[in-house]
mmCIF file with all atom_site columns, C-alpha atoms in Angstrom:
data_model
loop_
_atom_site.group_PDB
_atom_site.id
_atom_site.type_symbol
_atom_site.label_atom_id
_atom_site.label_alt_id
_atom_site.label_comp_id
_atom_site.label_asym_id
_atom_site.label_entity_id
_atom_site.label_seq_id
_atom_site.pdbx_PDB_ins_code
_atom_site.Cartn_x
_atom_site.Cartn_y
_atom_site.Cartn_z
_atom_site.occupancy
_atom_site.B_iso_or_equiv
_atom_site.pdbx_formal_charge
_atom_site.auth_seq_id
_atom_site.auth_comp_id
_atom_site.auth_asym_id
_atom_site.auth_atom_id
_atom_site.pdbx_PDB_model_num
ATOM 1   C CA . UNK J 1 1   ? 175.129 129.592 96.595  1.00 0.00 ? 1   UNK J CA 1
ATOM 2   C CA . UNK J 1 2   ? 177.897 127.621 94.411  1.00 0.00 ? 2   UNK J CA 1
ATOM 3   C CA . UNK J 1 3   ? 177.535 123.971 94.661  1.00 0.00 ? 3   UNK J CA 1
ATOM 4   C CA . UNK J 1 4   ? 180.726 122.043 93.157  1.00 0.00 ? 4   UNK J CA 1
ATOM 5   C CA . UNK J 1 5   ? 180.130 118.974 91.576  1.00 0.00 ? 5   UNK J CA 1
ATOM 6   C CA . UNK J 1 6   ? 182.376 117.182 93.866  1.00 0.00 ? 6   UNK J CA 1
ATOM 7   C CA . UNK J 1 7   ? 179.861 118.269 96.408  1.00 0.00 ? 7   UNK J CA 1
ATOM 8   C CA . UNK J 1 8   ? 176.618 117.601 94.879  1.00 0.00 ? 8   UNK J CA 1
ATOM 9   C CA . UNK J 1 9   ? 177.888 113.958 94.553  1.00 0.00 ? 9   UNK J CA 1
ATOM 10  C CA . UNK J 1 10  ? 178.674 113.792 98.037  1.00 0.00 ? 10  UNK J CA 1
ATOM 11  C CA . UNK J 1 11  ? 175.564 114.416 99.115  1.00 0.00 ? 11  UNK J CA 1
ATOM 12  C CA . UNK J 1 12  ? 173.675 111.881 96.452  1.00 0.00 ? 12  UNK J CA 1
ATOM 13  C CA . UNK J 1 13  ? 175.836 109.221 97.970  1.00 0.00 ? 13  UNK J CA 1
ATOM 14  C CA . UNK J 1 14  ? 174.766 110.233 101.462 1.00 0.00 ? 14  UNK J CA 1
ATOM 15  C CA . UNK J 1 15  ? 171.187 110.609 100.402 1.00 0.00 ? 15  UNK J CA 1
ATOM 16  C CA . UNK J 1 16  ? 171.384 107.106 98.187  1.00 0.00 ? 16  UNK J CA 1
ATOM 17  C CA . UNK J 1 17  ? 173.593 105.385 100.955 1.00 0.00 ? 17  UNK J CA 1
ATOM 18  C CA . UNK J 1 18  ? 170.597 106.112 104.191 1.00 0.00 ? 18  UNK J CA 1
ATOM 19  C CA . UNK J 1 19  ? 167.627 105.180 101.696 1.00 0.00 ? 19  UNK J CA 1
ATOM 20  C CA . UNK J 1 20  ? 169.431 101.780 101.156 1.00 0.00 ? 20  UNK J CA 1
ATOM 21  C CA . UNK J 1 21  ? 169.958 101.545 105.079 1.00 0.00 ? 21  UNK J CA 1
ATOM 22  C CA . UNK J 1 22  ? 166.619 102.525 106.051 1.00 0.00 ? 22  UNK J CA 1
ATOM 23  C CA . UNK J 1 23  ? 165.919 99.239  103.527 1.00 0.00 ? 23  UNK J CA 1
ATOM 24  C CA . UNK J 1 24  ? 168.165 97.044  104.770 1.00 0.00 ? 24  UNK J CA 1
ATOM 25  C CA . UNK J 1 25  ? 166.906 97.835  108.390 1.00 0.00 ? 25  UNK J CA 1
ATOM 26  C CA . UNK J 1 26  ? 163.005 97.221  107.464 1.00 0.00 ? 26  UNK J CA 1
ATOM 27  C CA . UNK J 1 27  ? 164.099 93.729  106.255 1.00 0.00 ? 27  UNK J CA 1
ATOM 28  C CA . UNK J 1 28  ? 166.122 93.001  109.444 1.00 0.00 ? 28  UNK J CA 1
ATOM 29  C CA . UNK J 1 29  ? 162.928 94.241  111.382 1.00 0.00 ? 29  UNK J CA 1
ATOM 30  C CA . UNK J 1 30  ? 160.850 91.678  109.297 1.00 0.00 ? 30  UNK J CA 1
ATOM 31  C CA . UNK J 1 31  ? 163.032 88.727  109.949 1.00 0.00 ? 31  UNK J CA 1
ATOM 32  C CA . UNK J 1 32  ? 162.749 89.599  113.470 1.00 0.00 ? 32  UNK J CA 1
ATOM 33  C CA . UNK J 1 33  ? 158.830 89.864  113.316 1.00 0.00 ? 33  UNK J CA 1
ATOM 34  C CA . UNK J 1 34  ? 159.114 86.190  112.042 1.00 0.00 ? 34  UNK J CA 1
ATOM 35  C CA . UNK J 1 35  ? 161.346 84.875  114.460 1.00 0.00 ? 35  UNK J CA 1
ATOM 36  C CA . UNK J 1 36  ? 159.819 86.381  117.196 1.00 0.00 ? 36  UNK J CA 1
ATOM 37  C CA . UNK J 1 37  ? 156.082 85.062  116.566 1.00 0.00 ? 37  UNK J CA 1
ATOM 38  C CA . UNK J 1 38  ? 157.349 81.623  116.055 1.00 0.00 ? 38  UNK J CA 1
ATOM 39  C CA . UNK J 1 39  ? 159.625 81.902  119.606 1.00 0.00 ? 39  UNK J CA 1
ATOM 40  C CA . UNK J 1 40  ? 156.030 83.395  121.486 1.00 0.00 ? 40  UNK J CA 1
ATOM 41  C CA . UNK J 1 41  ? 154.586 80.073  120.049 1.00 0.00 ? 41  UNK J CA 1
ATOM 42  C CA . UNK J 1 42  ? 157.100 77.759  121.348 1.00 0.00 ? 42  UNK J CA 1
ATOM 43  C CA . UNK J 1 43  ? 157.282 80.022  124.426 1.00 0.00 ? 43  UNK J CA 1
ATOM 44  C CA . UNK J 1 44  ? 153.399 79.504  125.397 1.00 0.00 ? 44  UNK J CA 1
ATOM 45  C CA . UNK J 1 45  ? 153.322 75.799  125.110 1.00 0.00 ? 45  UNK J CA 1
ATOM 46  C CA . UNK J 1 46  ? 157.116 76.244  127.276 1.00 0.00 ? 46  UNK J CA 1
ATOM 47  C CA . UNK J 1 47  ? 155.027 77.987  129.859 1.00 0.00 ? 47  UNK J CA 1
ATOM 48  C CA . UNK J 1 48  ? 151.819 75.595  129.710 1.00 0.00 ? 48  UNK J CA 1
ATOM 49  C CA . UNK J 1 49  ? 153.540 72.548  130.109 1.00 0.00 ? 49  UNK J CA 1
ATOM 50  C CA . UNK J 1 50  ? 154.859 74.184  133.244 1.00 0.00 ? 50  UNK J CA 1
ATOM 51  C CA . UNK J 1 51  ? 151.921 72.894  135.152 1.00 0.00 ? 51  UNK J CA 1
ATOM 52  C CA . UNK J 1 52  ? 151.393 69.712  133.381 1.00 0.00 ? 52  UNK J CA 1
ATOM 53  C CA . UNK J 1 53  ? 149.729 67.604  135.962 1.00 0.00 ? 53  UNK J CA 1
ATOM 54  C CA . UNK J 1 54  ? 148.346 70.136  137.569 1.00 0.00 ? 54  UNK J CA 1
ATOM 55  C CA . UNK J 1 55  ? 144.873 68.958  139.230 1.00 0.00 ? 55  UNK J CA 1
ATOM 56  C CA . UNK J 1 56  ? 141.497 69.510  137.859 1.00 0.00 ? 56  UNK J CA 1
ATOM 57  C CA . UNK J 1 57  ? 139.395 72.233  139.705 1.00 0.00 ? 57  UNK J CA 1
ATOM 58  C CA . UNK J 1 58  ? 136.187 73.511  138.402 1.00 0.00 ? 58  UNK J CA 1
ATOM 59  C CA . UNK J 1 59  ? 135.724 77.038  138.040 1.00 0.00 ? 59  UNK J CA 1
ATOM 60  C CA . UNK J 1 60  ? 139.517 77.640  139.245 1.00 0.00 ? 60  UNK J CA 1
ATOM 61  C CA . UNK J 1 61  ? 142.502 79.697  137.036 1.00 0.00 ? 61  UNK J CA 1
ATOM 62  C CA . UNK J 1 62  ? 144.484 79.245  140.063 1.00 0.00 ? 62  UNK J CA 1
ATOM 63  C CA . UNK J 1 63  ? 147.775 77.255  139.689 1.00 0.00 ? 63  UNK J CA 1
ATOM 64  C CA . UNK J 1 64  ? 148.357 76.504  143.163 1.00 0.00 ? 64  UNK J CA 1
ATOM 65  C CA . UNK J 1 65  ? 144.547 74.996  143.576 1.00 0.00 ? 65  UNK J CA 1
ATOM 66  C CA . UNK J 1 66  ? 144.420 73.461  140.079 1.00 0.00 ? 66  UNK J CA 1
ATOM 67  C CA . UNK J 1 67  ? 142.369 74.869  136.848 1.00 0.00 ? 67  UNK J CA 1
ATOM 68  C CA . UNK J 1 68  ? 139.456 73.991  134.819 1.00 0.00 ? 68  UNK J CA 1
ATOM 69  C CA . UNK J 1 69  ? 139.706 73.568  130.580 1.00 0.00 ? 69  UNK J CA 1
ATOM 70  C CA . UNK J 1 70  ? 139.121 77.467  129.994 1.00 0.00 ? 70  UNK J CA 1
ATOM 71  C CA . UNK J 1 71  ? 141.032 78.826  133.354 1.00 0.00 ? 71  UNK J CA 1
ATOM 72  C CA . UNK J 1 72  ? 143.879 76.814  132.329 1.00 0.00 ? 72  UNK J CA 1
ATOM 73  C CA . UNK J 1 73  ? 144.069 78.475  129.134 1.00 0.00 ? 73  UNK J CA 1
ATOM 74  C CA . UNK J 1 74  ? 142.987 82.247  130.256 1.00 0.00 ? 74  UNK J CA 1
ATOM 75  C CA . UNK J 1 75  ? 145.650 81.553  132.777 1.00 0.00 ? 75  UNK J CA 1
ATOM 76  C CA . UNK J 1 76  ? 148.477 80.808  129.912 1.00 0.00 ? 76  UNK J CA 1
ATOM 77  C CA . UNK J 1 77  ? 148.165 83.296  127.393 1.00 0.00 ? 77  UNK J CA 1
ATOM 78  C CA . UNK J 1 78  ? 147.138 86.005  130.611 1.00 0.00 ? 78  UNK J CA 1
ATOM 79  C CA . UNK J 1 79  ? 150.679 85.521  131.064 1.00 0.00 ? 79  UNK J CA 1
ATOM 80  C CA . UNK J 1 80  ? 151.687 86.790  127.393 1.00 0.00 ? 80  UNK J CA 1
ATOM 81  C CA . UNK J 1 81  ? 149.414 90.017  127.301 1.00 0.00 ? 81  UNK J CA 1
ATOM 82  C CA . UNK J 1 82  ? 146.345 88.403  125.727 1.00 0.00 ? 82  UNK J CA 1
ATOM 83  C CA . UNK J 1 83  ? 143.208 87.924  127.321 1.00 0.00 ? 83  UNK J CA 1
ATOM 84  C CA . UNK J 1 84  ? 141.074 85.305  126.369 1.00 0.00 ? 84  UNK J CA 1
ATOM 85  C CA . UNK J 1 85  ? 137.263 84.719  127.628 1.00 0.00 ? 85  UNK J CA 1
ATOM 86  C CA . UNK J 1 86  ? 137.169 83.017  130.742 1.00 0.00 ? 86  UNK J CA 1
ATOM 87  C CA . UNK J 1 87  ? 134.497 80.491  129.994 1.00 0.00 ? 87  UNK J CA 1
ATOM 88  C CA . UNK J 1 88  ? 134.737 77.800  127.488 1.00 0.00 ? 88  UNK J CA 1
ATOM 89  C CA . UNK J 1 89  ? 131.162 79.462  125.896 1.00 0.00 ? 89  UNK J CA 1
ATOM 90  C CA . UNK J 1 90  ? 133.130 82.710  125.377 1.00 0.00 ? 90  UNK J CA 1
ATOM 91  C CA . UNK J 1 91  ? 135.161 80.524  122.299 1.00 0.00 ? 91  UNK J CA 1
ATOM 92  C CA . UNK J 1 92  ? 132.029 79.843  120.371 1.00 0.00 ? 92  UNK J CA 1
ATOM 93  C CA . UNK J 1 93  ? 132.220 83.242  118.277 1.00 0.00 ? 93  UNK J CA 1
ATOM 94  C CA . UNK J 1 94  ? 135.710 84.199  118.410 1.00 0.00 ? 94  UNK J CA 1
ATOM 95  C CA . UNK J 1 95  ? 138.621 83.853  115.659 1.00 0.00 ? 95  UNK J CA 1
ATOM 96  C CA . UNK J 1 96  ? 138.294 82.962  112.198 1.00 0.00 ? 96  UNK J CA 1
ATOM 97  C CA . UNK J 1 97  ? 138.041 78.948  111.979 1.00 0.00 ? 97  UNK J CA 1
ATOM 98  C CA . UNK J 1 98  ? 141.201 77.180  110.916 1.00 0.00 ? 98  UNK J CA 1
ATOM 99  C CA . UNK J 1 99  ? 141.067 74.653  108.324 1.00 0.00 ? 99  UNK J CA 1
ATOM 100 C CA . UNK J 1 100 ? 143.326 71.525  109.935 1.00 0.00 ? 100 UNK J CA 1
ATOM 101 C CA . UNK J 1 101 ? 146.813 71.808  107.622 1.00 0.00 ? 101 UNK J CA 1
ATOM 102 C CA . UNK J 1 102 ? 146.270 75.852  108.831 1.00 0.00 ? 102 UNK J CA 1
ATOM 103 C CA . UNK J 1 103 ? 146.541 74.604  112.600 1.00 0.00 ? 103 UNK J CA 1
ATOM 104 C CA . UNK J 1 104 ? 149.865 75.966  114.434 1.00 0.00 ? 104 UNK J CA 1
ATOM 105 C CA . UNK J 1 105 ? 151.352 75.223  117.546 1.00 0.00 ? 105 UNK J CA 1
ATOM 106 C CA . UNK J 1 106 ? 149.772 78.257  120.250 1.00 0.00 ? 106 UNK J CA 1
ATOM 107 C CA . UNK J 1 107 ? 146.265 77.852  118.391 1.00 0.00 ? 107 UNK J CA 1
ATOM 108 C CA . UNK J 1 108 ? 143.247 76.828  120.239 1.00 0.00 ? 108 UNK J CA 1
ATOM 109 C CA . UNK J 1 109 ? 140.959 73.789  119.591 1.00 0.00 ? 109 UNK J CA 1
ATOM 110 C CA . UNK J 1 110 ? 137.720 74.545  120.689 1.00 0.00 ? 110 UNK J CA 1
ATOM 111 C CA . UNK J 1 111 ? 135.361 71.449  121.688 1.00 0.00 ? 111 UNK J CA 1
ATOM 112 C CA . UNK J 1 112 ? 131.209 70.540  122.077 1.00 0.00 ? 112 UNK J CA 1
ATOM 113 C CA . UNK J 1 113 ? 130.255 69.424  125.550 1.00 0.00 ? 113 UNK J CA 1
ATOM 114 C CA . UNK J 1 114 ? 130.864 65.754  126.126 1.00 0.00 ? 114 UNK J CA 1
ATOM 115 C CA . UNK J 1 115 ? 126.828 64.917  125.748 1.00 0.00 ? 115 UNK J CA 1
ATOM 116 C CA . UNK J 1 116 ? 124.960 68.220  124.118 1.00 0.00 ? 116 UNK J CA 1
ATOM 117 C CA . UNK J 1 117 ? 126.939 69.528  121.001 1.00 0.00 ? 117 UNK J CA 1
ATOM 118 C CA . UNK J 1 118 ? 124.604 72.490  121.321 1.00 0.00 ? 118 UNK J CA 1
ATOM 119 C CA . UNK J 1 119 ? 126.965 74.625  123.455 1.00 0.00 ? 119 UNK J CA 1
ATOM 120 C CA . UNK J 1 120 ? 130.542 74.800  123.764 1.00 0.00 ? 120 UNK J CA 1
ATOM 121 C CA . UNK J 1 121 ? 132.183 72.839  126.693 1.00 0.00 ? 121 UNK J CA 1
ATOM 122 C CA . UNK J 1 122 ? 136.054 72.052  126.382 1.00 0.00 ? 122 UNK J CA 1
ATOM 123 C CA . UNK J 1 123 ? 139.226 74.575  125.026 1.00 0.00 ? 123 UNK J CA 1
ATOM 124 C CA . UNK J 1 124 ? 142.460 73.421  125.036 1.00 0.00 ? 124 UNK J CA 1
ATOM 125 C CA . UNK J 1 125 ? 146.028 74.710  123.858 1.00 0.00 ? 125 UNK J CA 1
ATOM 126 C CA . UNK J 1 126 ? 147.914 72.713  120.395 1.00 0.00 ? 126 UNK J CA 1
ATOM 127 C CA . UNK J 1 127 ? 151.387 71.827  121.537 1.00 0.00 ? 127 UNK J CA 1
ATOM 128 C CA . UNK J 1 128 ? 151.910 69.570  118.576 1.00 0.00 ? 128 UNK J CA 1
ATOM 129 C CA . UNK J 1 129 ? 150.689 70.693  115.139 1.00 0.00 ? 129 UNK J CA 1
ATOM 130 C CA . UNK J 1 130 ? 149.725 68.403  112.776 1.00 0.00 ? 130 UNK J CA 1
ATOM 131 C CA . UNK J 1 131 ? 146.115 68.447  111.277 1.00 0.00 ? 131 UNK J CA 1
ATOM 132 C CA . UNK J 1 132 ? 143.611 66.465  113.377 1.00 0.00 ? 132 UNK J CA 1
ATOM 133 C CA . UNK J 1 133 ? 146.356 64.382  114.406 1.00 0.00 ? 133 UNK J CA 1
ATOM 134 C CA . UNK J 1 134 ? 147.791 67.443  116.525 1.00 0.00 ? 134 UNK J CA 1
ATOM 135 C CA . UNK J 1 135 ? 147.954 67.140  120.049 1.00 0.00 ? 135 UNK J CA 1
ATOM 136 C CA . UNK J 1 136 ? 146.358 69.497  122.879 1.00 0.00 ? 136 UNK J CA 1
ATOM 137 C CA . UNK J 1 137 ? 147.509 70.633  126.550 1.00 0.00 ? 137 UNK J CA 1
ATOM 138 C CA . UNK J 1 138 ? 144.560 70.894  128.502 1.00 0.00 ? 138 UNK J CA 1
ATOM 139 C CA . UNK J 1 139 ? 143.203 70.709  132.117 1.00 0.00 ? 139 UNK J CA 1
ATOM 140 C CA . UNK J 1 140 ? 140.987 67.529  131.470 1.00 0.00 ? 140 UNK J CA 1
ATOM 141 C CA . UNK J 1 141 ? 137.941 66.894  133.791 1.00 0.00 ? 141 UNK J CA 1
ATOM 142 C CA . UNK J 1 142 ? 137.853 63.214  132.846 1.00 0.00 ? 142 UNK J CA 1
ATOM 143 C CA . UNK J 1 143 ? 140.068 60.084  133.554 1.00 0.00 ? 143 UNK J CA 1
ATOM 144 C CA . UNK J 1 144 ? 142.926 62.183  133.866 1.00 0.00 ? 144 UNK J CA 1
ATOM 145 C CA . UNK J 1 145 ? 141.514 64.591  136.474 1.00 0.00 ? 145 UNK J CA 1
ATOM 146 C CA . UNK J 1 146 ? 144.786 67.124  135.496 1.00 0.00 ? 146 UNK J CA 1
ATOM 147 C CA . UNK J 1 147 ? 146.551 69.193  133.205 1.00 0.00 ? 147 UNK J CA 1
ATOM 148 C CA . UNK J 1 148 ? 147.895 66.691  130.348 1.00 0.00 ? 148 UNK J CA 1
ATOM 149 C CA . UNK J 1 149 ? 148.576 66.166  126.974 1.00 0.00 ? 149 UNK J CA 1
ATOM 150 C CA . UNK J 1 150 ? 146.006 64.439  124.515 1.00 0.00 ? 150 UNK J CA 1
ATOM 151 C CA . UNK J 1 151 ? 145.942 63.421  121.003 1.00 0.00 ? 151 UNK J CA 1
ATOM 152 C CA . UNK J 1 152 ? 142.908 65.669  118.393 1.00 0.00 ? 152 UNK J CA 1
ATOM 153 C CA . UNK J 1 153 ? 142.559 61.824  117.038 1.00 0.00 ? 153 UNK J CA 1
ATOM 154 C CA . UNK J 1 154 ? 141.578 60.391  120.262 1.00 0.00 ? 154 UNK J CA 1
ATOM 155 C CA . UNK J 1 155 ? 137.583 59.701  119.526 1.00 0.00 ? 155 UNK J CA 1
ATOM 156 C CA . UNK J 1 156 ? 136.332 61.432  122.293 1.00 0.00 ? 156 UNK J CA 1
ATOM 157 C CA . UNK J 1 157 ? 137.860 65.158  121.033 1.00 0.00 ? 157 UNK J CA 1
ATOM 158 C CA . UNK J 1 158 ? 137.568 64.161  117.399 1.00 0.00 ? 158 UNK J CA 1
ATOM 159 C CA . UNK J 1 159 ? 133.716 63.684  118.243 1.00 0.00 ? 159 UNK J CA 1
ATOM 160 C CA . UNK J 1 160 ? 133.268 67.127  119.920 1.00 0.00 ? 160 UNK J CA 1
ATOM 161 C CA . UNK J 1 161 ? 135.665 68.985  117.412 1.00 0.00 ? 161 UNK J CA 1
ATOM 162 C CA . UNK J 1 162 ? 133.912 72.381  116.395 1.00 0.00 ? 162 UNK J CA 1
ATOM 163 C CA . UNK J 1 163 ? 136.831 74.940  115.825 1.00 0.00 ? 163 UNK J CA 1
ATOM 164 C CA . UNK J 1 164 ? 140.617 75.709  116.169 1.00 0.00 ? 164 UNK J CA 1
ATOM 165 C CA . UNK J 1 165 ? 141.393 79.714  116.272 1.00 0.00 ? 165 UNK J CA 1
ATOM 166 C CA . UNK J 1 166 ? 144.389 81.429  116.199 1.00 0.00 ? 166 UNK J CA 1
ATOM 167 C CA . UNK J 1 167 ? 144.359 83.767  119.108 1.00 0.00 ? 167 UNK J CA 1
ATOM 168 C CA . UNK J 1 168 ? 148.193 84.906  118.519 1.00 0.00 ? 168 UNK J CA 1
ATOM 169 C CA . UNK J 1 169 ? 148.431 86.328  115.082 1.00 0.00 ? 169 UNK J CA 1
ATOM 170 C CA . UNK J 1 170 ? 146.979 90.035  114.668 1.00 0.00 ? 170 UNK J CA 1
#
């Protein structure tokens, strides 16, 4: 078989020209990665504050009855795929603790009961990052008897801090 030079160029620029696409494509696909894990962020604190003011409910991950701290946030991320534990306890030895400039909006702050810091008794979702000074969605069982928004640097959660986890990234 005779191959002509003209031809043997040909197919080096075909070969050269689909290497450079299959490139160009992979970097596209990246940048879309990115933009898509930052849009699932903003989209799960979208769908959370959907039910802002939602009532308190012990035991409940039912939106139409109201939700406790850990049903309200089972019931969120449900919604995206992801399973979380149902029970605030289930937090205690999941994720890899964030340090607070790591903490992103989507990530979970994980809380001591109110009077024994020897078990784990509040989760709630950040909706604002910014260090301990981020703020939380949660379904609160105290004053505000609801789903609501609450400041890390309040002294009641800064107290009971013990973890923030990213459940989102893989």
């Amino acid at each position: 078989m005779k191959i002509t030079v003209h031809a043997l160029l040909l197919l080096l620029t075909v070969l050269f020209s689909s290497f450079t696409l299959k490139k160009e494509n992979k970097t596209q696909s990246d940048s879309v990665k990115k933009i898509q894990a930052a849009i699932e962020r903003d989209s799960v604190i979208s769908y959370a504050k959907q039910y802002l003011g939602t009532p308190y409910l012990y035991a409940s991950s039912n939106p139409n009855k109201g939700f406790d701290c850990s049903g309200f946030v089972y019931y969120v991320f449900k919604n995206f795929g992801l399973t979380l534990p149902r029970s605030s306890g289930g937090y205690k030895n999941i994720g890899k603790s964030l340090k607070p400039e790591e903490f992103k909006v989507g990530d979970v702050l994980v809380f001591y009961g109110y009077k024994d810091r020897s078990f784990i008794g509040h989760v709630g979702i950040i909706c604002e990052a910014n260090g301990m000074q981020s703020k939380f969605i949660h379904a609160s069982s105290g004053k505000a008897q609801k789903v609501t928004i609450t400041g890390l640097d309040e002294e009641h959660y800064t107290k009971r801090f013990y973890k923030c986890v990213d459940v989102l990234s893989k």
